[in-house]
Every structure is written in C-alpha cells, then in structure tokens.
Coordinates of C-alpha atoms in Angstrom, one line a residue:
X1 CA 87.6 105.3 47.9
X2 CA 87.6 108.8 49.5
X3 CA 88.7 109.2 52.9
X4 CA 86.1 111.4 55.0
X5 CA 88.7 113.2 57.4
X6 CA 87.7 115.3 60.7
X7 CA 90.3 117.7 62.6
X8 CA 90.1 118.3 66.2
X9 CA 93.0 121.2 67.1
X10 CA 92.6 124.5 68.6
X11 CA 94.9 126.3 66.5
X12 CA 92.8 127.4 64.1
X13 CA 96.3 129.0 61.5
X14 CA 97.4 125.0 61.9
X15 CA 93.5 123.6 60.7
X16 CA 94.2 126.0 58.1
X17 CA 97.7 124.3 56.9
X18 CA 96.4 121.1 57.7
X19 CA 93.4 121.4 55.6
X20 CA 95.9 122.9 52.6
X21 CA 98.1 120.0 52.8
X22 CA 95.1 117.3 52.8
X23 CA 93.2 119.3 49.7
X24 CA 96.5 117.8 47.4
X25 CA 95.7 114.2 48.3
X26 CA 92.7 113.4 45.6
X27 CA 90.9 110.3 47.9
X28 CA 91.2 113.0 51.1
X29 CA 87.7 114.7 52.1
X30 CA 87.4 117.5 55.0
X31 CA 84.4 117.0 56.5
X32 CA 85.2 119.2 59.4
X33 CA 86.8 121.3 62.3
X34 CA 86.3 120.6 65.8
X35 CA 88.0 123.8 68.1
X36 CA 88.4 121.3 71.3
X37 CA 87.2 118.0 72.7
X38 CA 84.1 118.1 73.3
X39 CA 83.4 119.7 69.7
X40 CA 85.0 116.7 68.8
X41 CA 83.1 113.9 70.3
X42 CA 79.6 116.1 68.7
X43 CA 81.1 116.0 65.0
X44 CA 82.3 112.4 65.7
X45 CA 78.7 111.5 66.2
X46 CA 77.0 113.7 63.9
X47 CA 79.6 113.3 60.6
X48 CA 80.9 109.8 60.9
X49 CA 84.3 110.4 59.6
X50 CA 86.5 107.7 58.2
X51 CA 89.3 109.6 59.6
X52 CA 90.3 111.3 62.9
X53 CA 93.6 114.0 63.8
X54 CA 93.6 114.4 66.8
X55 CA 95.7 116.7 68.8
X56 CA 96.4 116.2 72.4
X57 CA 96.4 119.5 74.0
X58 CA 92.8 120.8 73.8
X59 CA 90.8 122.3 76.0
X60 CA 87.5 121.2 77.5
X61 CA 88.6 117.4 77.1
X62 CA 92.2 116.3 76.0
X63 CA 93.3 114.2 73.7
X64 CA 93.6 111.2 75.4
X65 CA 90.5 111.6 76.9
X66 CA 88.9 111.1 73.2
X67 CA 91.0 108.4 72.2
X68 CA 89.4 106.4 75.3
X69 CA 86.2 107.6 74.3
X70 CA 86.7 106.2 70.8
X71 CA 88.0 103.0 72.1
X72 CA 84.9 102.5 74.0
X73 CA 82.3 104.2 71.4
X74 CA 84.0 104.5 68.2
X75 CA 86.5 101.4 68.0
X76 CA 86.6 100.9 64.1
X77 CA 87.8 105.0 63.5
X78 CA 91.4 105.6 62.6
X79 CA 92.9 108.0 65.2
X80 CA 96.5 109.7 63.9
X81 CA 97.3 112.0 66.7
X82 CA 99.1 115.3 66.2
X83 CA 100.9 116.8 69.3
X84 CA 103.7 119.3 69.2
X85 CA 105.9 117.0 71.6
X86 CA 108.0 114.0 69.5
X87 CA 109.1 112.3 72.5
X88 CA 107.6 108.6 72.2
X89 CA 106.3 108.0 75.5
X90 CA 103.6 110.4 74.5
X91 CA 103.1 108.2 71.5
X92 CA 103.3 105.2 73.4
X93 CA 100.6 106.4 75.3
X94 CA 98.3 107.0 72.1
X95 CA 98.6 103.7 70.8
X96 CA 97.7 102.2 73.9
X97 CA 94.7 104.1 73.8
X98 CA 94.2 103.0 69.9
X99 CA 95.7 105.5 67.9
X100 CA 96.8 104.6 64.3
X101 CA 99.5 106.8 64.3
X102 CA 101.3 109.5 65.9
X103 CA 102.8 112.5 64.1
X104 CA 105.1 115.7 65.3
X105 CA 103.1 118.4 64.1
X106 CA 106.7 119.9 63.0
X107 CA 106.2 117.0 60.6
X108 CA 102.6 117.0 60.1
X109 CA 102.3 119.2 56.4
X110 CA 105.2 117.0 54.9
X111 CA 103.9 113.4 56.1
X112 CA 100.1 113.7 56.7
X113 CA 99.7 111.9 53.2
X114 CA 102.2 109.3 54.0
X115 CA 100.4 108.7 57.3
X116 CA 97.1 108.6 56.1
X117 CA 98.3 105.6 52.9
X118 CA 100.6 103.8 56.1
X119 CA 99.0 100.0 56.8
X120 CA 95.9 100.5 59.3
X121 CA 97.9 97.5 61.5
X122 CA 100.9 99.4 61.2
X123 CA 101.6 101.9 63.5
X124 CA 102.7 105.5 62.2
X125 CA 105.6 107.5 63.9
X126 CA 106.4 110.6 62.3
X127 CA 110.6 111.3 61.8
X128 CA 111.2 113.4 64.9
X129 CA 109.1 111.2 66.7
X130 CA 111.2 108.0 65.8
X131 CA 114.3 110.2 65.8
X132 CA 113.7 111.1 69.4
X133 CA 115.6 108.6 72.0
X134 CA 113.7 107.1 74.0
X135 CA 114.3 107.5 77.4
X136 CA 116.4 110.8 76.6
X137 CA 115.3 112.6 80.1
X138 CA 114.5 109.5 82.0
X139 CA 117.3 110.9 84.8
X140 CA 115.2 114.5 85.4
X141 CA 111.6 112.3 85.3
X142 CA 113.3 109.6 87.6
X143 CA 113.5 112.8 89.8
X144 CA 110.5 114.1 89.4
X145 CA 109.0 110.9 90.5
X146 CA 110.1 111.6 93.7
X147 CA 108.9 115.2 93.6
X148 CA 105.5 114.1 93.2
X149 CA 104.7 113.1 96.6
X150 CA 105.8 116.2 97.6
X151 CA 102.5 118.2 96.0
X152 CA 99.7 118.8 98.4
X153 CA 96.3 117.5 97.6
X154 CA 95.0 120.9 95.6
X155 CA 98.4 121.2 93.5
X156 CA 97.8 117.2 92.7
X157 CA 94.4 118.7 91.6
X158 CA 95.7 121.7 89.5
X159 CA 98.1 119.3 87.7
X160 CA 95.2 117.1 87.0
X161 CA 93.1 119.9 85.3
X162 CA 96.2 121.2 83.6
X163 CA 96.9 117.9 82.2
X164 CA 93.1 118.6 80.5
X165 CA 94.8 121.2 79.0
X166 CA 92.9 123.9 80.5
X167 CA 93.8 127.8 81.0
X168 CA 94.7 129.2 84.4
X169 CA 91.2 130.7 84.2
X170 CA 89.4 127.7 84.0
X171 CA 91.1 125.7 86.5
X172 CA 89.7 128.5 88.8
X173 CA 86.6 128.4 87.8
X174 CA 86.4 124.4 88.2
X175 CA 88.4 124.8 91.6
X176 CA 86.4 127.7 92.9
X177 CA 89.4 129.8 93.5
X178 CA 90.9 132.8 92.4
X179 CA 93.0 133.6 89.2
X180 CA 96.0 134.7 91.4
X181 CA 95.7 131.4 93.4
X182 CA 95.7 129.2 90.7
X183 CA 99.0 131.0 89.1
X184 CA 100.6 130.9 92.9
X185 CA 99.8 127.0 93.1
X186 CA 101.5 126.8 89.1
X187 CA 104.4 129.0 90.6
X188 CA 104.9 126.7 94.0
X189 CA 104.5 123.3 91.5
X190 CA 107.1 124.0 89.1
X191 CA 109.4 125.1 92.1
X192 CA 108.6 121.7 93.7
X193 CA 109.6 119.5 90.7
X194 CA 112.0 122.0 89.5
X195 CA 110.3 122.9 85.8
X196 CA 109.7 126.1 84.1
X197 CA 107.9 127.1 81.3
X198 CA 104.1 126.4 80.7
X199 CA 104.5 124.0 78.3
X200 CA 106.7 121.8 80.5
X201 CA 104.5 122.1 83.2
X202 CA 101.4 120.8 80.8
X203 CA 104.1 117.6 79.5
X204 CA 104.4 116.9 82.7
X205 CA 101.0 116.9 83.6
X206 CA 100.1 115.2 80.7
X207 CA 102.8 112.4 81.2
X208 CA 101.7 111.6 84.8
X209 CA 98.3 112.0 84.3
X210 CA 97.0 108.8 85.4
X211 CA 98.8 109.3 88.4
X212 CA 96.2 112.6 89.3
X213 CA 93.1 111.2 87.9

C-alpha cells in the first residue's frame, strides 16, 4: 500500500531533503508542500493525505494549532511532527494533541523511514529527542514561571503571537503598532525572564503558550 505523504515546513532547502529522503522508501508518495499553516489545513482538505509532517514553527498558524485542528476535523490522519527543538516536553505536547510521532529534524533524513514503518499505537521519538533528559532546565523554567507575572498585558500579547511563530513584522501589523515597538517590547521581554536569542524567546513562547492564549 503506498503511503500518500504531505509536508507542511517553511524551509523550503529542508522540503527539499525531506522529499529526497522519502523518494528511497518505494510505498512513500509526495503529494505535496504546504509553506505554512494555513497552506496546510487547504492541502489537508483538498489532497487527503495518508500522511502528515508537520513542523511546529510556521507562520500564519503553528503547529500545534493544526494538530488541534486535526484532532477535531481530521482525527484518523497520522501526524509525525518535525521541530528543530528535541526536548520532550515539546513532544509531550504533540502527542497530547494526537501526533504519531515526534522527530528532531537533526534526525529527520536518517529516521523518517523508520518513523513512518513505527506501530500507528506506538508513539515515535526520534534519538535526540529520547536522548534529551527530561526536565534538564526545569530550575531556569521554575524561574521563569515566576517572571511571567511580571509581563504587562501587551508583552503577554506579543508572546502569544510569537508563540504563532510570527515575524516581528507581523506581530505589528496584528497589534497595530510599529516595527520598532514590537522589537522594544521583544527587548524588555527577554530582559524580564532573562533569555536571549530569538529562538529561545519563540521556545519559550511556544512552551507557555496556553498560558497567553
């Protein structure tokens, strides 16, 4: 039986590998590319793949947000998310949701085919994503916790778009702000709970994003 896959990432050089890797596996078929969310939930619809990866940080509506979509539209699709972080609560999160599987993307070209013949009632955890200790910052996000309550109302806001993964330029456009305010209100967040770096900002985001919703 051949599998009838569909890609959701933005990085259209990784949908290249990814497609690469999944024309060796004879039973694999790529029925498509979807650039973000949205895209996603259209092809979904349209294409009625056997197959979904998924990758969390996309723009117009994240990852997560499409696996509750699918739980509530599209329950019988196999979801195996692909996310450049390996730590588990992010996978932990995904299955929750219904994901299959969850896979590292550092991990992704040497495993896709491994997660795609895993047990459907088995759940799939790539090998830095099982290799990752649980709990391994749990002191700094204890911390962080209590940083939280420190964000004002519109920085609770920007964190909430952010975890969406969108750009600086969006958020502005949603918030009806400027550019340079929405970088200031990045700058006075990651002073607040003492990150740095834009992709720790967007874990973080991510990880607490029930808490902004």
């Amino acid at each position: 039986m051949t599998l009838r896959v569909l890609i959701c990432d933005d990085h259209p050089l990784f949908r290249v590998g990814l497609r690469a890797a999944l024309a060796e596996h004879p039973a694999v078929d790529v029925v498509g590319e979807a650039a973000d969310g949205r895209d996603c939930l259209a092809m979904l619809q349209s294409l009625g793949p056997d197959v979904l990866l998924l990758d969390l940080a996309l723009r117009e509506m994240g990852g997560y947000e499409v696996l509750a979509w699918i739980r509530a539209h599209r329950p019988g699709l196999r979801t195996l998310v692909l996310s450049m972080y390996s730590e588990p609560a992010f996978a932990e999160r995904a299955r929750a949701l219904g994901a299959c599987g969850f896979i590292a993307k550092e991990d992704a070209l040497s495993e896709i085919h491994a997660a795609l013949e895993h047990p459907r009632d088995a759940f799939y955890a790539s090998a830095s994503v099982r290799t990752t200790p649980r709990g391994a910052r749990a002191g700094e996000l204890a911390r962080i916790d209590e940083r939280l309550l420190a964000l004002s109302p519109t920085e609770r806001r920007v964190m909430s778009l952010l975890s969406q993964s969108l750009t600086s330029r969006e958020i502005a456009r949603r918030l009806g702000i400027s550019l340079r305010t929405v970088q200031t209100h990045r700058t006075h967040i990651a002073d607040k709970l003492d990150v740095h770096g834009v992709n720790r900002l967007m874990e973080l985001a991510i990880r607490y994003r029930q808490i902004f919703s």
